[in-house]
Tab-separated table of C-alpha atoms and ligand atoms in Angstrom:
chain	number	residue	atom	x	y	z
S	1	MET	CA	71.118	48.050	56.518
S	2	LYS	CA	70.182	51.665	57.169
S	3	THR	CA	72.517	54.461	56.181
S	4	SER	CA	74.186	56.392	59.018
S	5	ILE	CA	76.897	58.878	59.917
S	6	GLU	CA	79.161	58.459	62.920
S	7	THR	CA	82.237	60.148	64.356
S	8	ILE	CA	85.297	57.891	64.281
S	9	ASP	CA	89.028	57.877	64.818
S	10	PHE	CA	90.517	57.019	61.426
S	11	GLN	CA	94.210	56.143	61.730
S	12	GLY	CA	94.535	58.732	64.503
S	13	ILE	CA	92.560	61.392	62.598
S	14	GLU	CA	89.169	62.623	63.847
S	15	ALA	CA	86.700	61.923	61.086
S	16	LEU	CA	83.110	61.307	60.068
S	17	CYS	CA	82.207	57.940	58.632
S	18	LEU	CA	79.332	57.841	56.154
S	19	ASN	CA	77.802	54.376	56.006
S	20	GLY	CA	75.929	54.424	52.717
S	21	PRO	CA	73.621	52.037	50.887
S	22	ARG	CA	74.710	48.470	50.035
S	23	GLY	CA	77.786	48.602	52.262
S	24	SER	CA	79.320	51.702	50.643
S	25	ARG	CA	81.413	53.882	52.945
S	26	ALA	CA	83.228	57.219	52.920
S	27	VAL	CA	85.427	58.791	55.580
S	28	VAL	CA	85.829	62.578	55.830
S	29	ALA	CA	88.457	64.112	58.129
S	30	LYS	CA	87.680	67.261	60.083
S	31	ARG	CA	91.264	68.241	59.313
S	32	GLY	CA	91.124	69.894	55.894
S	33	GLY	CA	87.509	68.827	55.280
S	34	GLN	CA	89.281	66.046	53.448
S	35	VAL	CA	87.765	62.806	52.178
S	36	LEU	CA	90.230	60.062	53.212
S	37	SER	CA	88.552	56.890	52.034
S	38	TRP	CA	85.782	55.803	49.667
S	39	THR	CA	84.595	52.262	49.284
S	40	ALA	CA	81.703	51.721	46.889
S	41	ALA	CA	79.234	48.807	47.125
S	42	ASP	CA	81.786	46.407	45.568
S	43	GLY	CA	83.951	46.798	48.699
S	44	ARG	CA	87.042	48.151	46.902
S	45	GLU	CA	88.896	51.179	48.225
S	46	ARG	CA	89.007	53.797	45.468
S	47	LEU	CA	91.157	56.488	47.078
S	48	PHE	CA	94.863	56.393	47.765
S	49	LEU	CA	95.967	57.400	51.268
S	50	SER	CA	99.662	57.261	52.073
S	51	ASP	CA	100.581	55.077	55.040
S	52	ARG	CA	103.031	57.885	55.927
S	53	ALA	CA	100.367	60.587	55.891
S	54	VAL	CA	100.684	63.173	58.686
S	55	GLY	CA	97.337	63.862	60.385
S	56	ASP	CA	98.262	66.377	63.100
S	57	GLY	CA	97.938	69.499	60.931
S	58	SER	CA	101.705	70.115	60.698
S	59	ALA	CA	101.443	69.104	57.020
S	60	ALA	CA	98.616	68.355	54.621
S	61	ILE	CA	97.315	64.783	54.740
S	62	ARG	CA	98.882	62.950	51.781
S	63	GLY	CA	96.055	61.281	49.915
S	64	GLY	CA	92.286	61.208	49.757
S	65	ILE	CA	90.775	64.432	48.427
S	66	PRO	CA	92.593	67.521	49.770
S	67	VAL	CA	90.807	70.840	49.222
S	68	CYS	CA	93.087	73.457	47.650
S	69	PHE	CA	91.843	77.029	48.193
S	70	PRO	CA	92.341	79.998	47.653
S	71	GLN	CA	95.498	79.129	45.730
S	72	PHE	CA	96.357	76.125	43.622
S	73	ALA	CA	99.949	74.824	43.954
S	74	ALA	CA	102.545	77.638	44.003
S	75	LEU	CA	100.625	79.973	41.687
S	76	GLY	CA	100.865	82.924	44.085
S	77	ASP	CA	102.405	84.028	47.370
S	78	LEU	CA	100.336	81.845	49.693
S	79	PRO	CA	101.471	78.468	51.091
S	80	ARG	CA	101.313	75.679	48.478
S	81	HIS	CA	97.730	74.743	47.688
S	82	GLY	CA	96.340	77.512	49.851
S	83	LEU	CA	95.122	77.911	53.401
S	84	VAL	CA	92.518	75.296	54.270
S	85	ARG	CA	94.233	71.882	53.868
S	86	THR	CA	95.681	71.847	57.357
S	87	ARG	CA	92.854	73.674	59.139
S	88	GLU	CA	90.283	72.057	61.404
S	89	TRP	CA	86.844	72.295	59.725
S	90	GLN	CA	83.489	72.404	61.544
S	91	VAL	CA	80.771	69.894	60.904
S	92	GLY	CA	77.666	71.512	59.403
S	93	GLY	CA	74.628	69.567	58.252
S	94	ARG	CA	74.295	65.814	57.956
S	95	SER	CA	71.508	63.817	56.412
S	96	CYS	CA	70.745	60.225	55.585
S	97	GLY	CA	68.134	58.606	53.370
S	98	ASP	CA	67.451	55.103	52.045
S	99	ASP	CA	69.873	55.563	49.174
S	100	TYR	CA	72.357	58.196	50.357
S	101	ALA	CA	74.339	59.689	53.221
S	102	MET	CA	75.561	63.282	53.095
S	103	VAL	CA	77.637	65.553	55.282
S	104	THR	CA	78.788	69.181	55.094
S	105	LEU	CA	81.927	70.645	56.685
S	106	LEU	CA	82.923	74.273	56.667
S	107	VAL	CA	85.772	76.614	57.461
S	108	GLU	CA	85.929	80.397	57.618
S	109	ASP	CA	88.614	83.051	57.626
S	110	ASP	CA	90.307	83.869	60.914
S	111	ALA	CA	93.152	86.118	62.045
S	112	ALA	CA	95.760	83.620	60.746
S	113	SER	CA	94.193	83.363	57.278
S	114	ARG	CA	93.631	87.136	57.060
S	115	ALA	CA	97.308	87.746	57.881
S	116	LEU	CA	98.135	85.896	54.623
S	117	TRP	CA	95.045	86.636	52.526
S	118	PRO	CA	93.024	89.647	53.636
S	119	HIS	CA	89.573	88.395	52.613
S	120	PRO	CA	86.634	87.147	54.675
S	121	PHE	CA	85.508	83.815	53.213
S	122	ARG	CA	83.498	80.744	53.981
S	123	ALA	CA	84.407	77.414	52.333
S	124	GLU	CA	81.996	74.528	52.526
S	125	ILE	CA	82.506	70.965	51.381
S	126	THR	CA	79.530	68.659	50.907
S	127	VAL	CA	80.195	64.953	50.470
S	128	GLY	CA	77.345	62.833	49.158
S	129	LEU	CA	77.614	59.044	49.116
S	130	GLU	CA	75.417	56.663	47.119
S	131	ALA	CA	75.997	52.948	46.507
S	132	ASP	CA	78.314	53.460	43.528
S	133	ARG	CA	78.874	57.180	43.504
S	134	LEU	CA	80.641	59.927	45.438
S	135	ASP	CA	79.885	63.632	44.962
S	136	ILE	CA	82.172	66.251	46.443
S	137	GLU	CA	81.013	69.848	46.172
S	138	LEU	CA	83.072	72.864	47.155
S	139	GLY	CA	81.156	76.064	47.856
S	140	ILE	CA	82.867	79.412	48.380
S	141	ASP	CA	81.082	82.450	49.828
S	142	ASN	CA	82.408	85.981	49.948
S	143	PRO	CA	80.733	87.639	52.945
S	144	GLY	CA	83.019	90.685	52.697
S	145	ASP	CA	82.422	94.028	51.050
S	146	SER	CA	85.047	93.743	48.314
S	147	PRO	CA	85.503	91.155	45.550
S	148	PHE	CA	88.226	88.470	45.611
S	149	GLN	CA	89.776	86.024	43.188
S	150	PHE	CA	90.969	82.490	43.852
S	151	THR	CA	92.238	79.313	42.267
S	152	ALA	CA	91.184	75.948	43.703
S	153	ALA	CA	91.100	72.201	43.264
S	154	LEU	CA	89.733	68.995	44.657
S	155	HIS	CA	93.084	67.204	44.582
S	156	THR	CA	91.683	63.681	44.244
S	157	TYR	CA	94.178	60.826	44.778
S	158	LEU	CA	92.687	57.777	43.040
S	159	ARG	CA	93.939	54.382	44.147
S	160	VAL	CA	95.068	52.128	41.302
S	161	VAL	CA	96.664	48.690	41.380
S	162	GLN	CA	99.458	49.777	39.069
S	163	VAL	CA	99.578	53.214	37.458
S	164	GLU	CA	101.430	51.824	34.419
S	165	ASP	CA	98.248	49.903	33.536
S	166	VAL	CA	95.945	52.914	33.682
S	167	ALA	CA	94.383	54.742	30.745
S	168	LEU	CA	92.580	58.031	31.272
S	169	GLU	CA	90.172	58.809	28.438
S	170	GLY	CA	88.381	62.055	27.578
S	171	LEU	CA	91.227	64.557	27.305
S	172	TYR	CA	91.834	64.299	23.559
S	173	GLY	CA	92.152	67.683	21.848
S	174	PHE	CA	92.366	69.779	25.016
S	175	THR	CA	95.228	72.193	25.685
S	176	TYR	CA	97.379	71.568	28.739
S	177	ARG	CA	100.237	73.206	30.588
S	178	ASP	CA	102.926	70.663	31.285
S	179	ALA	CA	104.410	71.440	34.713
S	180	ALA	CA	106.718	68.414	34.398
S	181	ASP	CA	108.253	69.951	31.257
S	182	GLY	CA	108.947	73.640	31.853
S	183	ASN	CA	105.267	74.631	31.791
S	184	ARG	CA	105.090	74.146	28.023
S	185	GLN	CA	101.648	74.514	26.442
S	186	ARG	CA	100.629	71.428	24.496
S	187	ARG	CA	97.546	69.896	22.946
S	188	GLU	CA	96.562	66.365	23.886
S	189	THR	CA	96.862	64.136	20.833
S	190	GLY	CA	96.157	60.750	22.412
S	191	THR	CA	92.689	59.308	22.918
S	192	ALA	CA	93.962	57.838	26.198
S	193	LEU	CA	96.506	59.346	28.569
S	194	LEU	CA	99.019	56.719	29.703
S	195	VAL	CA	101.311	57.437	32.650
S	196	GLU	CA	104.846	56.572	31.623
S	197	GLY	CA	106.893	59.005	33.712
S	198	GLU	CA	106.426	62.060	35.927
S	199	THR	CA	103.128	63.625	34.901
S	200	ASP	CA	101.912	67.032	36.099
S	201	ARG	CA	99.467	68.605	33.672
S	202	ILE	CA	96.747	71.214	33.837
S	203	TYR	CA	94.199	70.556	31.082
S	204	GLN	CA	92.132	73.643	30.343
S	205	ASP	CA	88.395	73.963	29.773
S	206	VAL	CA	87.714	70.244	29.706
S	207	ARG	CA	84.122	69.839	28.606
S	208	ARG	CA	83.799	66.053	28.707
S	209	PRO	CA	83.467	63.466	31.451
S	210	LEU	CA	86.553	61.316	31.889
S	211	LEU	CA	86.874	57.565	32.046
S	212	LEU	CA	89.613	55.941	34.090
S	213	GLN	CA	90.290	52.408	32.888
S	214	ALA	CA	92.533	50.335	35.120
S	215	GLY	CA	92.424	46.593	34.498
S	216	ASN	CA	88.947	45.419	35.411
S	217	LEU	CA	88.199	48.650	37.239
S	218	SER	CA	86.535	51.616	35.529
S	219	LEU	CA	85.617	54.898	37.066
S	220	GLY	CA	83.672	57.776	35.539
S	221	ILE	CA	84.896	61.224	36.577
S	222	HIS	CA	82.733	64.252	35.986
S	223	ALA	CA	83.076	67.869	37.065
S	224	GLU	CA	80.722	70.839	37.152
S	225	GLY	CA	81.885	74.378	37.826
S	226	PHE	CA	85.565	73.395	37.742
S	227	PRO	CA	86.749	74.046	34.171
S	228	ASP	CA	90.189	72.414	34.427
S	229	VAL	CA	91.538	68.924	35.075
S	230	VAL	CA	94.911	68.343	36.731
S	231	VAL	CA	96.589	64.971	36.263
S	232	TRP	CA	99.517	64.236	38.572
S	233	ASN	CA	101.788	61.309	39.243
S	234	PRO	CA	105.251	61.996	40.708
S	235	TRP	CA	106.812	58.759	39.358
S	236	VAL	CA	109.971	57.294	40.900
S	237	GLU	CA	112.473	60.155	41.321
S	238	ARG	CA	110.071	62.928	42.438
S	239	SER	CA	108.334	60.471	44.729
S	240	ALA	CA	111.615	59.786	46.532
S	241	GLN	CA	111.709	63.500	47.469
S	242	ILE	CA	108.266	63.407	49.091
S	243	PRO	CA	108.793	62.278	52.699
S	244	ASP	CA	105.172	61.334	53.377
S	245	LEU	CA	104.908	58.956	50.405
S	246	PRO	CA	106.201	55.383	50.746
S	247	ALA	CA	108.804	54.216	48.201
S	248	ASN	CA	106.249	52.527	45.943
S	249	GLY	CA	103.438	55.057	46.621
S	250	TRP	CA	103.644	56.606	43.150
S	251	ARG	CA	102.667	53.259	41.606
S	252	HIS	CA	99.358	53.018	43.448
S	253	MET	CA	98.057	56.547	42.904
S	254	LEU	CA	96.918	58.840	40.156
S	255	CYS	CA	95.614	62.296	40.967
S	256	VAL	CA	92.773	63.385	38.695
S	257	GLU	CA	91.751	66.744	40.061
S	258	ALA	CA	88.768	68.974	39.428
S	259	ALA	CA	90.387	72.395	39.261
S	260	ALA	CA	89.857	76.080	38.572
S	261	VAL	CA	93.380	77.179	37.800
S	262	HIS	CA	94.146	78.712	34.441
S	263	ARG	CA	91.520	81.461	34.862
S	264	PRO	CA	91.122	82.562	38.497
S	265	VAL	CA	87.533	82.617	39.747
S	266	ALA	CA	86.196	86.056	40.711
S	267	VAL	CA	83.620	86.285	43.498
S	268	ALA	CA	81.808	89.604	43.976
S	269	ALA	CA	81.199	91.046	47.456
S	270	GLY	CA	78.355	89.032	48.922
S	271	GLY	CA	78.617	86.516	46.065
S	272	SER	CA	79.322	82.817	45.932
S	273	TRP	CA	80.685	80.066	43.669
S	274	SER	CA	80.494	76.312	43.664
S	275	GLY	CA	82.118	73.413	41.852
S	276	ARG	CA	81.658	69.675	42.078
S	277	GLN	CA	83.479	66.447	41.259
S	278	THR	CA	81.531	63.222	40.821
S	279	LEU	CA	83.132	59.768	40.840
S	280	VAL	CA	81.038	56.845	39.620
S	281	VAL	CA	81.943	53.159	39.658
S	282	LEU	CA	81.025	51.721	36.245
V	1	LIG	O1	98.284	68.968	41.648
V	1	LIG	C1	99.569	68.663	41.277
V	1	LIG	C2	100.548	69.316	42.223
V	1	LIG	O2	100.418	70.716	42.190
V	1	LIG	C3	101.948	68.846	41.841
V	1	LIG	O3	102.742	69.830	41.251
V	1	LIG	C4	102.506	68.207	43.094
V	1	LIG	O4	103.522	68.828	43.684
V	1	LIG	C5	101.260	67.979	43.933
V	1	LIG	O5	100.299	68.908	43.566
V	1	LIG	C6	101.360	67.788	45.429
V	1	LIG	O6	101.558	68.975	46.128
V	1	LIG	P1	101.812	68.948	47.699
V	1	LIG	O7	101.929	70.373	48.133
V	1	LIG	O8	100.612	68.257	48.318
V	1	LIG	O9	103.064	68.146	47.895
């Protein structure tokens, strides 16, 4: 079957559907430029999307791959995770080949964003789908005449059968800030990270690809340009305080995020930056 891209209504959200090689599929919402679903050639959904997600822009869509920019979490005065999660993005280029489908969405500053953050910017997300692989690239341009700094993340919600059975390998030896424990700085001493309670960590300068092992499912996770990795699972009690997560939602998700957090990124006037996360079914 040929690859294609079509506009669809995905659970009430206007989106683009990438039909990739060997039955692979990805869905990208115009709201937030957010990937909502990714099914590789084996037919299994790899991203978690809450069945209570709000798609009308009044809140960020809970799940998929939200784009956090120009502020990660509450590390500044802007709304949590920045300004672009709830915005409507424009569709830029699309292209299809025998072994891929690719789409670009973009969003720029406007009066509302400048009222909160006074910088002209252009954010572009490019989603590339192959049979067993998804690439998500975030590009940031500074068209203004003064430099700016930002923090950012691709806040990827991976779908897992049961988070208690997951091991995340590749973080051994790296320093992390533990947001679930008073922001203490620690060094990872385990060869595999197991999720056994609320987990909210920012690993710094991670220079290795990661391997997510979950039963008979393995996923390779690789980042370029994003130095940090955020690992988040709210577990039972925190999850109960999140209205757009179902009661057992925490069990079926693990966020493994490509992030630029502990050292803000500086972009010169007229300059640009890009970072990418790649997910590969192994
Ligand atoms: O990336 C982890 C994190 O910053 C957590 O602290 C957690 O609150 C999560 O993001 C979700 O944030 P949100 O604003 O989408 O509820």
